[in-house]
PDB file of C-alpha atoms and ligand atoms in Angstrom:
ATOM      1  CA  MET A   1      20.602  -3.119   1.608  1.00  0.00           C
ATOM      2  CA  LYS A   2      18.874   0.192   0.899  1.00  0.00           C
ATOM      3  CA  TRP A   3      16.040  -0.187  -1.630  1.00  0.00           C
ATOM      4  CA  THR A   4      15.733   2.453  -4.345  1.00  0.00           C
ATOM      5  CA  VAL A   5      13.329   3.198  -7.168  1.00  0.00           C
ATOM      6  CA  LYS A   6      16.044   2.039  -9.594  1.00  0.00           C
ATOM      7  CA  LYS A   7      16.387  -1.335  -7.832  1.00  0.00           C
ATOM      8  CA  ILE A   8      12.629  -1.865  -7.818  1.00  0.00           C
ATOM      9  CA  ARG A   9      12.472  -1.035 -11.538  1.00  0.00           C
ATOM     10  CA  GLU A  10      15.348  -3.431 -12.248  1.00  0.00           C
ATOM     11  CA  SER A  11      13.611  -6.287 -10.416  1.00  0.00           C
ATOM     12  CA  LYS A  12      11.337  -6.796 -13.453  1.00  0.00           C
ATOM     13  CA  GLY A  13      11.499 -10.389 -14.685  1.00  0.00           C
ATOM     14  CA  LYS A  14      13.741 -11.522 -11.795  1.00  0.00           C
ATOM     15  CA  GLU A  15      12.789 -13.111  -8.459  1.00  0.00           C
ATOM     16  CA  PRO A  16       9.224 -12.083  -7.446  1.00  0.00           C
ATOM     17  CA  LEU A  17       9.197  -8.929  -5.340  1.00  0.00           C
ATOM     18  CA  PRO A  18       7.377  -9.078  -1.966  1.00  0.00           C
ATOM     19  CA  THR A  19       5.888  -5.754  -0.817  1.00  0.00           C
ATOM     20  CA  ILE A  20       3.583  -4.820   2.059  1.00  0.00           C
ATOM     21  CA  THR A  21       1.590  -1.975   3.550  1.00  0.00           C
ATOM     22  CA  ALA A  22       2.357  -0.440   6.954  1.00  0.00           C
ATOM     23  CA  TYR A  23       0.831   2.488   8.777  1.00  0.00           C
ATOM     24  CA  ASP A  24       2.997   3.091  11.833  1.00  0.00           C
ATOM     25  CA  ALA A  25       6.580   2.861  13.073  1.00  0.00           C
ATOM     26  CA  ILE A  26       6.162  -0.482  14.882  1.00  0.00           C
ATOM     27  CA  THR A  27       4.909  -2.450  11.890  1.00  0.00           C
ATOM     28  CA  ALA A  28       7.220  -0.578   9.503  1.00  0.00           C
ATOM     29  CA  ARG A  29      10.205  -1.606  11.661  1.00  0.00           C
ATOM     30  CA  MET A  30       9.021  -5.231  11.634  1.00  0.00           C
ATOM     31  CA  ALA A  31       8.766  -5.197   7.834  1.00  0.00           C
ATOM     32  CA  ASP A  32      12.027  -3.277   7.336  1.00  0.00           C
ATOM     33  CA  GLU A  33      13.945  -5.734   9.527  1.00  0.00           C
ATOM     34  CA  THR A  34      12.852  -8.623   7.280  1.00  0.00           C
ATOM     35  CA  GLY A  35      14.487  -6.875   4.307  1.00  0.00           C
ATOM     36  CA  MET A  36      11.140  -5.911   2.747  1.00  0.00           C
ATOM     37  CA  PRO A  37      11.929  -4.036  -0.504  1.00  0.00           C
ATOM     38  CA  LEU A  38       8.935  -1.666  -0.513  1.00  0.00           C
ATOM     39  CA  ILE A  39       6.486  -0.473   2.137  1.00  0.00           C
ATOM     40  CA  LEU A  40       3.332   1.257   0.946  1.00  0.00           C
ATOM     41  CA  VAL A  41       1.644   3.639   3.369  1.00  0.00           C
ATOM     42  CA  GLY A  42      -1.672   2.804   1.752  1.00  0.00           C
ATOM     43  CA  ASP A  43      -4.800   4.853   2.207  1.00  0.00           C
ATOM     44  CA  SER A  44      -6.229   1.437   3.160  1.00  0.00           C
ATOM     45  CA  LEU A  45      -5.238   2.637   6.632  1.00  0.00           C
ATOM     46  CA  GLY A  46      -8.600   4.415   6.580  1.00  0.00           C
ATOM     47  CA  THR A  47     -10.468   1.112   6.670  1.00  0.00           C
ATOM     48  CA  THR A  48      -7.932  -1.096   8.472  1.00  0.00           C
ATOM     49  CA  SER A  49      -6.726   1.247  11.219  1.00  0.00           C
ATOM     50  CA  LEU A  50      -9.078   4.221  11.415  1.00  0.00           C
ATOM     51  CA  GLY A  51     -12.458   2.481  11.148  1.00  0.00           C
ATOM     52  CA  PHE A  52     -13.736   4.248   8.002  1.00  0.00           C
ATOM     53  CA  GLU A  53     -15.960   2.290   5.614  1.00  0.00           C
ATOM     54  CA  THR A  54     -13.922   3.286   2.531  1.00  0.00           C
ATOM     55  CA  THR A  55     -10.660   5.085   1.782  1.00  0.00           C
ATOM     56  CA  VAL A  56     -12.526   8.199   0.592  1.00  0.00           C
ATOM     57  CA  PRO A  57     -12.480  10.101   3.956  1.00  0.00           C
ATOM     58  CA  VAL A  58      -8.681   9.782   4.260  1.00  0.00           C
ATOM     59  CA  THR A  59      -7.038  13.237   4.008  1.00  0.00           C
ATOM     60  CA  MET A  60      -3.564  14.585   3.220  1.00  0.00           C
ATOM     61  CA  GLU A  61      -2.969  15.382   6.896  1.00  0.00           C
ATOM     62  CA  ILE A  62      -3.820  11.801   7.940  1.00  0.00           C
ATOM     63  CA  MET A  63      -1.527  10.361   5.252  1.00  0.00           C
ATOM     64  CA  LEU A  64       1.356  12.686   6.148  1.00  0.00           C
ATOM     65  CA  HIS A  65       1.028  11.792   9.830  1.00  0.00           C
ATOM     66  CA  HIS A  66       1.210   8.034   9.152  1.00  0.00           C
ATOM     67  CA  THR A  67       3.933   8.335   6.502  1.00  0.00           C
ATOM     68  CA  LYS A  68       6.169  10.208   8.990  1.00  0.00           C
ATOM     69  CA  ALA A  69       5.685   7.360  11.481  1.00  0.00           C
ATOM     70  CA  VAL A  70       6.475   4.681   8.889  1.00  0.00           C
ATOM     71  CA  ARG A  71       9.605   6.569   7.809  1.00  0.00           C
ATOM     72  CA  LYS A  72      10.793   6.616  11.435  1.00  0.00           C
ATOM     73  CA  GLY A  73      10.403   2.827  11.651  1.00  0.00           C
ATOM     74  CA  ALA A  74      11.982   1.894   8.314  1.00  0.00           C
ATOM     75  CA  LYS A  75      15.632   2.373   7.393  1.00  0.00           C
ATOM     76  CA  ASN A  76      16.098   0.372   4.199  1.00  0.00           C
ATOM     77  CA  SER A  77      12.692  -0.286   2.639  1.00  0.00           C
ATOM     78  CA  LEU A  78      11.529   2.086  -0.081  1.00  0.00           C
ATOM     79  CA  ILE A  79       8.602   4.075   1.341  1.00  0.00           C
ATOM     80  CA  VAL A  80       5.721   4.857  -0.997  1.00  0.00           C
ATOM     81  CA  ALA A  81       2.886   7.122   0.218  1.00  0.00           C
ATOM     82  CA  ASP A  82      -0.603   6.902  -1.233  1.00  0.00           C
ATOM     83  CA  LEU A  83      -1.981  10.185  -2.543  1.00  0.00           C
ATOM     84  CA  PRO A  84      -5.445  10.306  -0.927  1.00  0.00           C
ATOM     85  CA  PHE A  85      -8.761  11.024  -2.639  1.00  0.00           C
ATOM     86  CA  LEU A  86      -8.970  14.610  -4.005  1.00  0.00           C
ATOM     87  CA  SER A  87      -5.281  15.330  -3.400  1.00  0.00           C
ATOM     88  CA  TYR A  88      -4.407  14.879  -7.104  1.00  0.00           C
ATOM     89  CA  GLN A  89      -7.726  15.008  -8.982  1.00  0.00           C
ATOM     90  CA  ILE A  90      -8.413  18.763  -8.870  1.00  0.00           C
ATOM     91  CA  ASN A  91      -5.486  20.103 -10.858  1.00  0.00           C
ATOM     92  CA  ASP A  92      -1.862  19.250 -11.583  1.00  0.00           C
ATOM     93  CA  ASP A  93      -0.396  22.113  -9.526  1.00  0.00           C
ATOM     94  CA  GLU A  94      -2.203  20.921  -6.417  1.00  0.00           C
ATOM     95  CA  ALA A  95      -1.177  17.335  -7.189  1.00  0.00           C
ATOM     96  CA  ILE A  96       2.514  18.257  -7.508  1.00  0.00           C
ATOM     97  CA  ARG A  97       2.389  20.276  -4.282  1.00  0.00           C
ATOM     98  CA  ASN A  98       0.668  17.465  -2.383  1.00  0.00           C
ATOM     99  CA  ALA A  99       2.944  14.755  -3.776  1.00  0.00           C
ATOM    100  CA  GLY A 100       5.983  16.896  -2.970  1.00  0.00           C
ATOM    101  CA  ARG A 101       4.855  17.243   0.653  1.00  0.00           C
ATOM    102  CA  PHE A 102       5.234  13.473   1.109  1.00  0.00           C
ATOM    103  CA  LEU A 103       8.884  13.657   0.065  1.00  0.00           C
ATOM    104  CA  GLN A 104       9.674  16.979   1.752  1.00  0.00           C
ATOM    105  CA  GLU A 105       7.739  16.726   5.038  1.00  0.00           C
ATOM    106  CA  ALA A 106       7.207  12.998   5.609  1.00  0.00           C
ATOM    107  CA  GLY A 107      10.368  11.420   4.203  1.00  0.00           C
ATOM    108  CA  ALA A 108       8.633   9.234   1.601  1.00  0.00           C
ATOM    109  CA  ASP A 109      10.633   8.060  -1.425  1.00  0.00           C
ATOM    110  CA  ALA A 110       7.721   7.981  -3.869  1.00  0.00           C
ATOM    111  CA  VAL A 111       3.957   8.384  -4.158  1.00  0.00           C
ATOM    112  CA  LYS A 112       1.176   6.182  -5.506  1.00  0.00           C
ATOM    113  CA  LEU A 113      -1.930   7.306  -7.351  1.00  0.00           C
ATOM    114  CA  GLU A 114      -4.879   5.482  -8.887  1.00  0.00           C
ATOM    115  CA  GLY A 115      -5.797   5.515 -12.580  1.00  0.00           C
ATOM    116  CA  GLY A 116      -4.418   4.780 -16.025  1.00  0.00           C
ATOM    117  CA  GLU A 117      -4.352   6.665 -19.321  1.00  0.00           C
ATOM    118  CA  MET A 118      -6.275   9.573 -17.832  1.00  0.00           C
ATOM    119  CA  ARG A 119      -3.589  10.081 -15.148  1.00  0.00           C
ATOM    120  CA  ALA A 120      -0.601   9.560 -17.458  1.00  0.00           C
ATOM    121  CA  PRO A 121       0.025  13.302 -18.118  1.00  0.00           C
ATOM    122  CA  LEU A 122       0.078  13.913 -14.349  1.00  0.00           C
ATOM    123  CA  ILE A 123       2.420  10.967 -13.766  1.00  0.00           C
ATOM    124  CA  LYS A 124       4.799  12.432 -16.362  1.00  0.00           C
ATOM    125  CA  LYS A 125       4.697  15.846 -14.682  1.00  0.00           C
ATOM    126  CA  LEU A 126       5.402  14.357 -11.251  1.00  0.00           C
ATOM    127  CA  VAL A 127       8.288  12.264 -12.567  1.00  0.00           C
ATOM    128  CA  ASP A 128       9.697  15.254 -14.503  1.00  0.00           C
ATOM    129  CA  ASN A 129       9.615  17.177 -11.222  1.00  0.00           C
ATOM    130  CA  GLY A 130      11.598  14.499  -9.399  1.00  0.00           C
ATOM    131  CA  ILE A 131       8.721  12.657  -7.728  1.00  0.00           C
ATOM    132  CA  PRO A 132       8.766   8.898  -8.430  1.00  0.00           C
ATOM    133  CA  VAL A 133       5.304   7.398  -9.016  1.00  0.00           C
ATOM    134  CA  MET A 134       3.819   3.953  -8.419  1.00  0.00           C
ATOM    135  CA  ALA A 135       0.687   3.595 -10.544  1.00  0.00           C
ATOM    136  CA  HIS A 136      -2.434   1.619  -9.590  1.00  0.00           C
ATOM    137  CA  LEU A 137      -4.821  -0.150 -12.013  1.00  0.00           C
ATOM    138  CA  GLY A 138      -7.694  -2.638 -11.745  1.00  0.00           C
ATOM    139  CA  VAL A 139      -9.998  -2.137  -8.793  1.00  0.00           C
ATOM    140  CA  LEU A 140      -9.509   1.469  -7.667  1.00  0.00           C
ATOM    141  CA  PRO A 141     -10.638   1.813  -4.045  1.00  0.00           C
ATOM    142  CA  GLN A 142     -10.987   5.615  -4.291  1.00  0.00           C
ATOM    143  CA  SER A 143     -13.515   5.142  -7.125  1.00  0.00           C
ATOM    144  CA  VAL A 144     -15.505   2.184  -5.770  1.00  0.00           C
ATOM    145  CA  LYS A 145     -18.656   4.272  -5.523  1.00  0.00           C
ATOM    146  CA  GLU A 146     -18.443   4.618  -9.306  1.00  0.00           C
ATOM    147  CA  SER A 147     -16.738   1.427 -10.490  1.00  0.00           C
ATOM    148  CA  GLY A 148     -17.211  -1.120  -7.668  1.00  0.00           C
ATOM    149  CA  TYR A 149     -15.035  -3.922  -6.304  1.00  0.00           C
ATOM    150  CA  ALA A 150     -15.647  -6.551  -9.043  1.00  0.00           C
ATOM    151  CA  ALA A 151     -12.487  -8.058 -10.575  1.00  0.00           C
ATOM    152  CA  LYS A 152     -11.279  -6.326 -13.746  1.00  0.00           C
ATOM    153  CA  GLY A 153     -10.161  -7.838 -17.056  1.00  0.00           C
ATOM    154  CA  ARG A 154     -13.037 -10.288 -17.529  1.00  0.00           C
ATOM    155  CA  THR A 155     -14.379  -8.767 -20.757  1.00  0.00           C
ATOM    156  CA  ASP A 156     -12.452  -7.976 -23.947  1.00  0.00           C
ATOM    157  CA  GLU A 157     -13.356  -4.313 -23.544  1.00  0.00           C
ATOM    158  CA  ASP A 158     -12.063  -4.263 -19.984  1.00  0.00           C
ATOM    159  CA  PHE A 159      -8.869  -6.051 -20.982  1.00  0.00           C
ATOM    160  CA  GLU A 160      -8.225  -3.629 -23.868  1.00  0.00           C
ATOM    161  CA  ARG A 161      -8.759  -0.721 -21.429  1.00  0.00           C
ATOM    162  CA  LEU A 162      -6.225  -2.216 -18.998  1.00  0.00           C
ATOM    163  CA  LYS A 163      -3.670  -2.706 -21.781  1.00  0.00           C
ATOM    164  CA  LYS A 164      -3.990   0.943 -22.832  1.00  0.00           C
ATOM    165  CA  ASP A 165      -3.764   2.003 -19.200  1.00  0.00           C
ATOM    166  CA  ILE A 166      -0.637   0.036 -18.351  1.00  0.00           C
ATOM    167  CA  LEU A 167       1.190   1.212 -21.464  1.00  0.00           C
ATOM    168  CA  ALA A 168       0.200   4.808 -20.695  1.00  0.00           C
ATOM    169  CA  VAL A 169       1.474   4.764 -17.086  1.00  0.00           C
ATOM    170  CA  ASN A 170       4.576   2.824 -18.149  1.00  0.00           C
ATOM    171  CA  ASN A 171       5.403   5.362 -20.870  1.00  0.00           C
ATOM    172  CA  ALA A 172       4.631   8.276 -18.561  1.00  0.00           C
ATOM    173  CA  GLY A 173       7.479   7.127 -16.289  1.00  0.00           C
ATOM    174  CA  ALA A 174       5.826   5.232 -13.391  1.00  0.00           C
ATOM    175  CA  PHE A 175       8.466   2.948 -11.813  1.00  0.00           C
ATOM    176  CA  CYS A 176       6.028   0.128 -11.001  1.00  0.00           C
ATOM    177  CA  VAL A 177       2.306  -0.509 -11.069  1.00  0.00           C
ATOM    178  CA  VAL A 178      -0.126  -2.147  -8.639  1.00  0.00           C
ATOM    179  CA  LEU A 179      -2.677  -4.447 -10.287  1.00  0.00           C
ATOM    180  CA  GLU A 180      -5.581  -4.824  -7.859  1.00  0.00           C
ATOM    181  CA  CYS A 181      -8.099  -7.645  -8.468  1.00  0.00           C
ATOM    182  CA  VAL A 182      -7.308  -8.172 -12.137  1.00  0.00           C
ATOM    183  CA  THR A 183      -8.027 -11.671 -13.510  1.00  0.00           C
ATOM    184  CA  SER A 184      -4.856 -13.777 -13.523  1.00  0.00           C
ATOM    185  CA  ASP A 185      -4.751 -14.196 -17.343  1.00  0.00           C
ATOM    186  CA  ALA A 186      -5.100 -10.451 -17.855  1.00  0.00           C
ATOM    187  CA  ALA A 187      -2.458  -9.740 -15.176  1.00  0.00           C
ATOM    188  CA  CYS A 188       0.003 -12.146 -16.899  1.00  0.00           C
ATOM    189  CA  GLU A 189      -0.513 -10.385 -20.216  1.00  0.00           C
ATOM    190  CA  LEU A 190      -0.161  -6.919 -18.629  1.00  0.00           C
ATOM    191  CA  THR A 191       3.063  -8.121 -16.989  1.00  0.00           C
ATOM    192  CA  LYS A 192       4.367  -9.256 -20.391  1.00  0.00           C
ATOM    193  CA  ILE A 193       3.587  -6.051 -22.273  1.00  0.00           C
ATOM    194  CA  SER A 194       4.963  -3.636 -19.651  1.00  0.00           C
ATOM    195  CA  THR A 195       8.606  -2.837 -18.928  1.00  0.00           C
ATOM    196  CA  ILE A 196       7.980  -1.909 -15.270  1.00  0.00           C
ATOM    197  CA  PRO A 197       7.272  -4.389 -12.440  1.00  0.00           C
ATOM    198  CA  THR A 198       3.614  -5.280 -11.899  1.00  0.00           C
ATOM    199  CA  ILE A 199       2.747  -5.708  -8.224  1.00  0.00           C
ATOM    200  CA  GLY A 200      -0.354  -7.841  -7.794  1.00  0.00           C
ATOM    201  CA  ILE A 201      -2.987  -7.909  -5.088  1.00  0.00           C
ATOM    202  CA  GLY A 202      -5.740 -10.375  -5.904  1.00  0.00           C
ATOM    203  CA  SER A 203      -4.292 -10.672  -9.439  1.00  0.00           C
ATOM    204  CA  GLY A 204      -2.822 -14.177  -9.415  1.00  0.00           C
ATOM    205  CA  ASN A 205       0.691 -15.513  -9.434  1.00  0.00           C
ATOM    206  CA  GLY A 206       1.978 -14.123 -12.729  1.00  0.00           C
ATOM    207  CA  CYS A 207       2.839 -10.592 -11.605  1.00  0.00           C
ATOM    208  CA  ASP A 208       6.426  -9.443 -10.988  1.00  0.00           C
ATOM    209  CA  GLY A 209       5.649  -8.901  -7.310  1.00  0.00           C
ATOM    210  CA  GLN A 210       2.894  -9.125  -4.727  1.00  0.00           C
ATOM    211  CA  ILE A 211       1.570  -6.678  -2.153  1.00  0.00           C
ATOM    212  CA  ILE A 212      -0.487  -7.541   0.905  1.00  0.00           C
ATOM    213  CA  VAL A 213      -2.144  -5.365   3.533  1.00  0.00           C
ATOM    214  CA  ILE A 214      -0.243  -5.935   6.778  1.00  0.00           C
ATOM    215  CA  SER A 215      -3.343  -6.327   8.949  1.00  0.00           C
ATOM    216  CA  ASP A 216      -4.591  -9.060   6.562  1.00  0.00           C
ATOM    217  CA  LEU A 217      -1.233 -10.885   6.594  1.00  0.00           C
ATOM    218  CA  LEU A 218      -1.047 -10.763  10.391  1.00  0.00           C
ATOM    219  CA  GLY A 219      -4.714 -11.695  10.917  1.00  0.00           C
ATOM    220  CA  MET A 220      -5.347  -8.515  12.918  1.00  0.00           C
ATOM    221  CA  ILE A 221      -9.011  -8.385  11.975  1.00  0.00           C
ATOM    222  CA  GLU A 222     -11.402 -11.249  12.777  1.00  0.00           C
ATOM    223  CA  GLY A 223     -14.097 -12.375  10.352  1.00  0.00           C
ATOM    224  CA  PRO A 224     -14.173 -12.940   6.610  1.00  0.00           C
ATOM    225  CA  VAL A 225     -11.349 -11.655   4.419  1.00  0.00           C
ATOM    226  CA  PRO A 226     -11.231 -11.260   0.623  1.00  0.00           C
ATOM    227  CA  LYS A 227     -10.546 -14.469  -1.378  1.00  0.00           C
ATOM    228  CA  PHE A 228      -6.994 -13.354  -2.252  1.00  0.00           C
ATOM    229  CA  VAL A 229      -5.866 -12.863   1.359  1.00  0.00           C
ATOM    230  CA  LYS A 230      -3.644 -15.441   3.024  1.00  0.00           C
ATOM    231  CA  LYS A 231      -3.369 -14.971   6.783  1.00  0.00           C
ATOM    232  CA  TYR A 232       0.106 -15.837   8.026  1.00  0.00           C
ATOM    233  CA  ALA A 233      -0.756 -15.271  11.691  1.00  0.00           C
ATOM    234  CA  GLU A 234      -3.790 -14.873  13.963  1.00  0.00           C
ATOM    235  CA  PHE A 235      -2.925 -11.668  15.814  1.00  0.00           C
ATOM    236  CA  ALA A 236      -6.566 -10.843  16.639  1.00  0.00           C
ATOM    237  CA  SER A 237      -7.251 -14.058  18.552  1.00  0.00           C
ATOM    238  CA  THR A 238      -3.734 -14.234  20.056  1.00  0.00           C
ATOM    239  CA  GLY A 239      -4.010 -10.582  21.093  1.00  0.00           C
ATOM    240  CA  LYS A 240      -7.468 -10.982  22.622  1.00  0.00           C
ATOM    241  CA  SER A 241      -6.463 -14.010  24.636  1.00  0.00           C
ATOM    242  CA  ALA A 242      -3.354 -12.135  25.906  1.00  0.00           C
ATOM    243  CA  ILE A 243      -5.605  -9.249  27.010  1.00  0.00           C
ATOM    244  CA  GLU A 244      -7.953 -11.713  28.725  1.00  0.00           C
ATOM    245  CA  ASP A 245      -4.970 -13.260  30.563  1.00  0.00           C
ATOM    246  CA  PHE A 246      -3.960  -9.760  31.712  1.00  0.00           C
ATOM    247  CA  ILE A 247      -7.491  -9.075  32.998  1.00  0.00           C
ATOM    248  CA  ALA A 248      -7.505 -12.363  34.930  1.00  0.00           C
ATOM    249  CA  ASP A 249      -4.035 -11.685  36.397  1.00  0.00           C
ATOM    250  CA  VAL A 250      -5.041  -8.184  37.544  1.00  0.00           C
ATOM    251  CA  LYS A 251      -8.244  -9.436  39.139  1.00  0.00           C
ATOM    252  CA  SER A 252      -6.452 -12.265  40.962  1.00  0.00           C
ATOM    253  CA  ARG A 253      -3.465 -10.010  41.897  1.00  0.00           C
ATOM    254  CA  VAL A 254      -1.041 -12.312  40.043  1.00  0.00           C
ATOM    255  CA  TYR A 255       0.132  -9.261  38.049  1.00  0.00           C
ATOM    256  CA  PRO A 256       2.222  -7.303  38.837  1.00  0.00           C
ATOM    257  CA  GLY A 257       4.472  -9.917  40.452  1.00  0.00           C
ATOM    258  CA  GLU A 258       7.612  -9.361  42.528  1.00  0.00           C
ATOM    259  CA  GLU A 259       9.712  -9.253  39.322  1.00  0.00           C
ATOM    260  CA  HIS A 260       7.649  -6.332  37.989  1.00  0.00           C
ATOM    261  CA  THR A 261       7.880  -4.317  41.154  1.00  0.00           C
ATOM    262  CA  TYR A 262      10.411  -1.615  42.207  1.00  0.00           C
ATOM    263  CA  LYS A 263      11.731  -2.010  45.786  1.00  0.00           C
TER     264      LYS A 263
HETATM  265  O1  LIG B   1      -4.150   1.442   0.015  1.00  0.00           O
HETATM  266  C1  LIG B   1      -3.594   0.348  -0.152  1.00  0.00           C
HETATM  267  O2  LIG B   1      -3.212  -0.348   0.790  1.00  0.00           O
HETATM  268  C2  LIG B   1      -3.377  -0.103  -1.517  1.00  0.00           C
HETATM  269  C3  LIG B   1      -2.939  -1.511  -1.712  1.00  0.00           C
HETATM  270  C4  LIG B   1      -4.090  -2.411  -1.543  1.00  0.00           C
HETATM  271  C5  LIG B   1      -2.242  -1.716  -3.002  1.00  0.00           C
HETATM  272  O3  LIG B   1      -3.593   0.628  -2.435  1.00  0.00           O
END
């Protein structure tokens, strides 16, 4: 089944919606073949795949490159591309042009941008110009230097801010909204007051859907992970031991064997 913006919007209040990030054709194909409704080409690829310390150095060209690869791997999942830092903050014309490039050049179905009430006029303009938008509230990785990684919604002031923000992006026409590291009570309330699906990451079990970073889910990175991450596999240790087996086989001339050899 081909996933569309309309179907994602209509999933509100029904069975929880699983969503995931992917950054290349191989992992996108894996996710797509499971029937994954939505794949986000997150700018988290900067930290997970490119070795940057934050998402801030990720550029339009990097995001376009990875979005094209994900599109090639995924047939049915809805592909959302993250607008990187400074691609939508300077002015609306630049934002529309950059967002449009994801649809026109990379085959994305929608874009994601960070921010609430302040970004609502831009979200409306993008939607009016035919570009579906996923909003993003709570912890905003592109602004961590200013606002940090601490969970949002703990104080009344913070909670009131989030309520204004979700209503603003909802009314501006966003088709769903990521809630990143929002306290679970606040996320439940935000889910109740909005008419679009809330997609949680580190925001408890009351959201309409959940998103997880693929390298976290697969255990591709060794060492500590954030509290909200559940590893469903241990790719890093399995992968390293496979590489060690290869090294041993090469050194002992076990590999390549007869069955790997052309006669
Ligand atoms: O960049 C990303 O992967 C994201 C998710 C964490 C929602 O924004």
